[in-house]
Tab-separated table of C-alpha atoms in Angstrom:
chain	number	residue	atom	x	y	z
A	1	MET	CA	-100.475	-31.214	36.867
A	2	ILE	CA	-99.623	-27.615	35.994
A	3	ARG	CA	-95.926	-28.519	36.108
A	4	TYR	CA	-96.399	-31.394	33.673
A	5	LEU	CA	-98.565	-29.188	31.434
A	6	LYS	CA	-95.790	-26.595	31.270
A	7	ILE	CA	-93.273	-29.306	30.387
A	8	ALA	CA	-95.566	-30.592	27.618
A	9	ILE	CA	-96.151	-27.098	26.238
A	10	GLY	CA	-92.434	-26.375	26.327
A	11	PHE	CA	-91.639	-29.642	24.563
A	12	SER	CA	-94.241	-28.932	21.858
A	13	LEU	CA	-92.860	-25.437	21.359
A	14	CYS	CA	-89.309	-26.771	21.029
A	15	MET	CA	-90.503	-29.356	18.505
A	16	SER	CA	-92.294	-26.736	16.395
A	17	ILE	CA	-89.234	-24.479	16.478
A	18	SER	CA	-87.032	-27.442	15.490
A	19	ILE	CA	-89.295	-28.350	12.557
A	20	SER	CA	-89.326	-24.719	11.425
A	21	ILE	CA	-85.522	-24.515	11.556
A	22	GLU	CA	-85.162	-27.780	9.644
A	23	ALA	CA	-87.631	-26.594	7.010
A	24	GLN	CA	-85.577	-23.433	6.583
A	25	ASP	CA	-82.389	-25.508	6.428
A	26	ILE	CA	-83.654	-27.770	3.656
A	27	ARG	CA	-84.955	-24.784	1.707
A	28	ALA	CA	-81.557	-23.079	1.977
A	29	ASP	CA	-79.743	-26.300	1.059
A	30	LEU	CA	-81.936	-26.932	-1.997
A	31	ILE	CA	-81.412	-23.365	-3.206
A	32	LYS	CA	-77.636	-23.896	-2.928
A	33	VAL	CA	-77.934	-27.136	-4.913
A	34	TYR	CA	-80.049	-25.445	-7.588
A	35	GLU	CA	-77.814	-22.382	-7.877
A	36	LYS	CA	-74.657	-24.493	-8.113
A	37	LEU	CA	-76.094	-26.539	-10.975
A	38	ASN	CA	-77.690	-23.537	-12.657
A	39	ASN	CA	-74.546	-21.420	-12.542
A	40	SER	CA	-72.048	-24.099	-13.612
A	41	ALA	CA	-71.282	-26.345	-16.544
A	42	PHE	CA	-71.480	-29.956	-15.410
A	43	LYS	CA	-72.030	-33.577	-16.315
A	44	LEU	CA	-73.322	-36.345	-14.071
A	45	GLU	CA	-74.662	-39.878	-14.147
A	46	LEU	CA	-77.864	-41.062	-12.522
A	47	LYS	CA	-79.415	-44.395	-11.705
A	48	MET	CA	-83.010	-45.177	-10.763
A	49	GLU	CA	-83.875	-48.432	-8.999
A	50	MET	CA	-87.490	-49.533	-8.458
A	51	ASN	CA	-88.580	-52.215	-6.002
A	52	HIS	CA	-92.095	-53.713	-6.178
A	53	TRP	CA	-94.350	-54.831	-3.363
A	54	ASP	CA	-94.486	-58.175	-5.137
A	55	SER	CA	-91.051	-59.586	-4.317
A	56	SER	CA	-91.273	-62.007	-7.247
A	57	ILE	CA	-90.922	-59.058	-9.638
A	58	PRO	CA	-87.240	-58.284	-10.247
A	59	LYS	CA	-85.860	-54.888	-9.365
A	60	GLU	CA	-85.909	-52.470	-12.308
A	61	THR	CA	-82.832	-50.356	-12.962
A	62	VAL	CA	-82.563	-47.450	-15.395
A	63	VAL	CA	-79.382	-45.430	-15.935
A	64	GLY	CA	-78.781	-42.126	-17.645
A	65	ARG	CA	-76.709	-38.968	-17.763
A	66	VAL	CA	-77.176	-35.223	-17.679
A	67	MET	CA	-74.972	-32.478	-19.154
A	68	LYS	CA	-75.235	-28.704	-19.067
A	69	LYS	CA	-73.161	-25.869	-20.468
A	70	GLY	CA	-74.519	-22.321	-20.725
A	71	ASN	CA	-77.895	-22.567	-22.461
A	72	GLY	CA	-77.152	-26.109	-23.626
A	73	TYR	CA	-78.862	-28.927	-21.740
A	74	TYR	CA	-78.838	-32.668	-22.467
A	75	THR	CA	-80.390	-35.686	-20.747
A	76	SER	CA	-80.406	-39.348	-21.710
A	77	PHE	CA	-82.615	-41.588	-19.605
A	78	GLY	CA	-84.765	-44.654	-20.171
A	79	GLY	CA	-84.526	-44.629	-23.956
A	80	ARG	CA	-85.342	-40.935	-24.289
A	81	ILE	CA	-82.989	-38.078	-25.084
A	82	THR	CA	-83.837	-34.435	-24.548
A	83	LEU	CA	-81.665	-31.637	-25.841
A	84	GLN	CA	-81.931	-27.888	-25.743
A	85	ASN	CA	-79.598	-25.315	-27.217
A	86	SER	CA	-79.976	-21.750	-28.436
A	87	LEU	CA	-81.788	-22.889	-31.589
A	88	TYR	CA	-83.886	-25.961	-30.784
A	89	SER	CA	-85.668	-27.918	-28.115
A	90	ILE	CA	-85.490	-31.594	-29.126
A	91	MET	CA	-86.812	-34.927	-27.855
A	92	ILE	CA	-85.586	-38.256	-29.283
A	93	THR	CA	-87.524	-41.422	-28.419
A	94	GLU	CA	-85.475	-44.506	-29.223
A	95	LYS	CA	-88.314	-47.023	-28.902
A	96	ASP	CA	-90.537	-45.565	-31.625
A	97	LYS	CA	-87.652	-43.813	-33.426
A	98	LYS	CA	-88.978	-40.283	-33.445
A	99	ILE	CA	-87.192	-36.956	-33.275
A	100	ILE	CA	-89.505	-34.130	-32.272
A	101	TYR	CA	-88.066	-30.626	-32.504
A	102	LEU	CA	-89.259	-27.121	-31.833
A	103	PRO	CA	-87.355	-23.914	-32.591
A	104	VAL	CA	-86.587	-22.013	-29.378
A	105	ASN	CA	-88.622	-18.903	-28.698
A	106	LYS	CA	-85.940	-16.724	-27.135
A	107	SER	CA	-88.403	-14.147	-25.822
A	108	SER	CA	-90.089	-16.708	-23.553
A	109	SER	CA	-87.000	-18.461	-22.171
A	110	ASN	CA	-85.676	-15.869	-19.740
A	111	ASN	CA	-87.810	-16.412	-16.639
A	112	ASN	CA	-87.174	-20.100	-15.914
A	113	GLN	CA	-84.720	-19.499	-13.102
A	114	GLN	CA	-87.003	-17.037	-11.306
A	115	ASP	CA	-89.980	-19.399	-11.669
A	116	GLU	CA	-88.046	-22.381	-10.312
A	117	LEU	CA	-86.623	-20.452	-7.372
A	118	ALA	CA	-90.121	-19.125	-6.618
A	119	LEU	CA	-91.160	-22.719	-5.907
A	120	MET	CA	-88.834	-22.626	-2.902
A	121	ASN	CA	-91.189	-20.095	-1.316
A	122	ASP	CA	-94.045	-22.606	-1.357
A	123	THR	CA	-94.229	-23.522	2.318
A	124	ASN	CA	-96.376	-26.575	1.525
A	125	MET	CA	-93.277	-28.185	0.019
A	126	PHE	CA	-91.481	-28.113	3.355
A	127	LYS	CA	-94.005	-29.473	5.827
A	128	ASN	CA	-93.329	-32.486	8.064
A	129	ILE	CA	-89.559	-32.379	7.569
A	130	LYS	CA	-86.850	-33.634	9.866
A	131	LEU	CA	-83.080	-33.855	9.626
A	132	ILE	CA	-82.298	-37.537	10.211
A	133	LYS	CA	-78.551	-37.531	9.591
A	134	THR	CA	-75.756	-35.006	9.433
A	135	ASP	CA	-72.006	-35.533	9.332
A	136	ALA	CA	-68.921	-34.310	7.506
A	137	SER	CA	-70.168	-35.808	4.230
A	138	GLY	CA	-73.506	-33.973	4.219
A	139	LYS	CA	-77.124	-34.098	5.382
A	140	THR	CA	-80.110	-36.405	4.933
A	141	TYR	CA	-83.621	-34.997	5.295
A	142	GLU	CA	-86.883	-36.902	5.563
A	143	MET	CA	-90.321	-35.649	4.514
A	144	ILE	CA	-93.386	-37.454	5.844
A	145	ASN	CA	-96.337	-37.831	3.429
A	146	PRO	CA	-94.935	-35.368	0.865
A	147	GLN	CA	-97.778	-36.241	-1.509
A	148	ILE	CA	-100.782	-38.522	-1.799
A	149	GLY	CA	-99.764	-42.179	-1.999
A	150	MET	CA	-96.249	-41.596	-0.675
A	151	LYS	CA	-95.325	-42.455	2.913
A	152	LYS	CA	-92.074	-40.549	2.981
A	153	MET	CA	-89.194	-39.210	0.948
A	154	GLN	CA	-85.544	-38.974	1.921
A	155	LEU	CA	-82.938	-36.855	0.197
A	156	THR	CA	-79.229	-36.610	0.798
A	157	ILE	CA	-77.211	-33.488	-0.010
A	158	THR	CA	-73.419	-33.541	0.135
A	159	SER	CA	-71.410	-31.017	2.119
A	160	ASN	CA	-70.390	-29.323	-1.152
A	161	ASN	CA	-74.030	-28.728	-2.168
A	162	VAL	CA	-74.612	-31.599	-4.586
A	163	LEU	CA	-77.719	-33.774	-4.539
A	164	LYS	CA	-76.508	-37.332	-3.931
A	165	GLU	CA	-79.603	-39.467	-3.418
A	166	VAL	CA	-83.414	-39.305	-3.343
A	167	LYS	CA	-85.523	-42.192	-2.068
A	168	TYR	CA	-89.314	-42.491	-2.266
A	169	TYR	CA	-91.342	-44.859	-0.069
A	170	TYR	CA	-94.854	-45.558	-1.399
A	171	GLU	CA	-97.997	-46.748	0.312
A	172	LYS	CA	-99.234	-50.204	-0.594
A	173	THR	CA	-102.351	-49.922	-2.752
A	174	GLU	CA	-103.961	-51.939	-5.518
A	175	GLU	CA	-103.220	-49.143	-7.988
A	176	SER	CA	-99.534	-48.787	-7.120
A	177	PRO	CA	-97.225	-51.820	-7.453
A	178	ILE	CA	-94.092	-49.805	-6.618
A	179	LYS	CA	-92.746	-50.063	-3.073
A	180	GLU	CA	-89.605	-47.921	-3.260
A	181	VAL	CA	-87.749	-45.824	-5.812
A	182	LEU	CA	-84.112	-44.873	-5.295
A	183	ILE	CA	-82.387	-42.283	-7.481
A	184	THR	CA	-78.637	-41.828	-7.075
A	185	TYR	CA	-76.408	-39.188	-8.668
A	186	SER	CA	-72.742	-40.017	-9.254
A	187	ASN	CA	-69.595	-38.924	-11.097
A	188	VAL	CA	-70.644	-35.296	-10.812
A	189	ASN	CA	-68.067	-33.258	-12.715
A	190	PHE	CA	-68.176	-29.458	-12.783
A	191	ASN	CA	-66.696	-27.499	-15.694
A	192	PRO	CA	-65.748	-30.579	-17.743
A	193	THR	CA	-64.610	-30.706	-21.356
A	194	PHE	CA	-67.402	-31.245	-23.900
A	195	SER	CA	-67.307	-32.273	-27.532
A	196	ASP	CA	-68.604	-30.009	-30.304
A	197	LEU	CA	-71.675	-32.242	-30.798
A	198	ASP	CA	-72.716	-32.683	-27.157
A	199	PHE	CA	-75.281	-29.868	-27.354
A	200	SER	CA	-75.673	-29.626	-31.115
A	201	GLU	CA	-78.744	-30.629	-33.105
A	202	LYS	CA	-76.367	-31.482	-35.964
A	203	LYS	CA	-75.810	-34.915	-34.455
A	204	TYR	CA	-79.462	-35.685	-35.282
A	205	PHE	CA	-80.405	-33.391	-38.166
A	206	GLN	CA	-79.069	-30.440	-40.115
A	207	LYS	CA	-80.738	-27.518	-41.771
A	208	ILE	CA	-80.186	-27.683	-45.544
A	209	ASN	CA	-81.782	-25.144	-47.881
A	210	GLY	CA	-84.065	-24.010	-45.058
A	211	LYS	CA	-85.269	-27.534	-44.263
A	212	GLU	CA	-84.327	-29.882	-41.397
A	213	VAL	CA	-82.803	-33.105	-42.778
A	214	LEU	CA	-81.874	-36.219	-40.766
A	215	THR	CA	-78.230	-37.214	-40.445
A	216	THR	CA	-77.059	-40.623	-41.664
A	217	ALA	CA	-76.931	-42.071	-38.143
A	218	TYR	CA	-80.634	-41.268	-37.634
A	219	LYS	CA	-81.933	-41.779	-41.157
A	220	ASP	CA	-84.457	-44.417	-40.007
A	221	TYR	CA	-86.073	-42.036	-37.493
A	222	SER	CA	-89.136	-39.872	-38.130
A	223	LEU	CA	-88.434	-36.143	-37.948
A	224	LEU	CA	-91.415	-34.186	-36.658
A	225	SER	CA	-91.917	-30.518	-35.894
A	226	GLY	CA	-93.248	-30.015	-32.380
A	227	ALA	CA	-95.563	-27.302	-33.680
A	228	ASN	CA	-97.417	-29.888	-35.767
A	229	TYR	CA	-96.939	-32.961	-33.562
A	230	ARG	CA	-99.979	-34.426	-31.823
């Protein structure tokens, strides 16, 4: 009995050490992914696929793209565009044809990187993790019950520190019709060539005589200041 107890204790200790190592590995890998994206100009495409518990409901697919250069950041996804440059933070909603803008407060925009990296020190983010696949192409981690209503989450990171895929598996409840969500990242291109308008507000509006005025392409949109928008 004592022999079997020692074996059980040893096995449990090895398992806890393994989980701890894997938690440290995923934290280190995610920091590498974040730093690579944060420190580089890039463009990428993404696709989100949603499967419902009710198999009669067709799979939903949404595609988009992300671009970043210096302080310029652009996303287009699901009929919404967000843009930030050194002058403005902008959101364009295509469905209701609104452009909401807010001048950038430069004094409050310097601590984002430190705040985001600080999240990596939250040990609650890295509980119940295991490495389920590793090969020359990269690693796939699995988190069990990462949040309420979610059974597990899997994420795949390539060997060159790029996030390739995230998959969410949801619990079946009356409130949640979604069974699975898969997000894939593709055509990741570092240090690409950008056009002059990729990160410019001038594609949407221009400042004339101290006032923001819509461009011809967006003349049927409403232009709203974020400071006054409710």
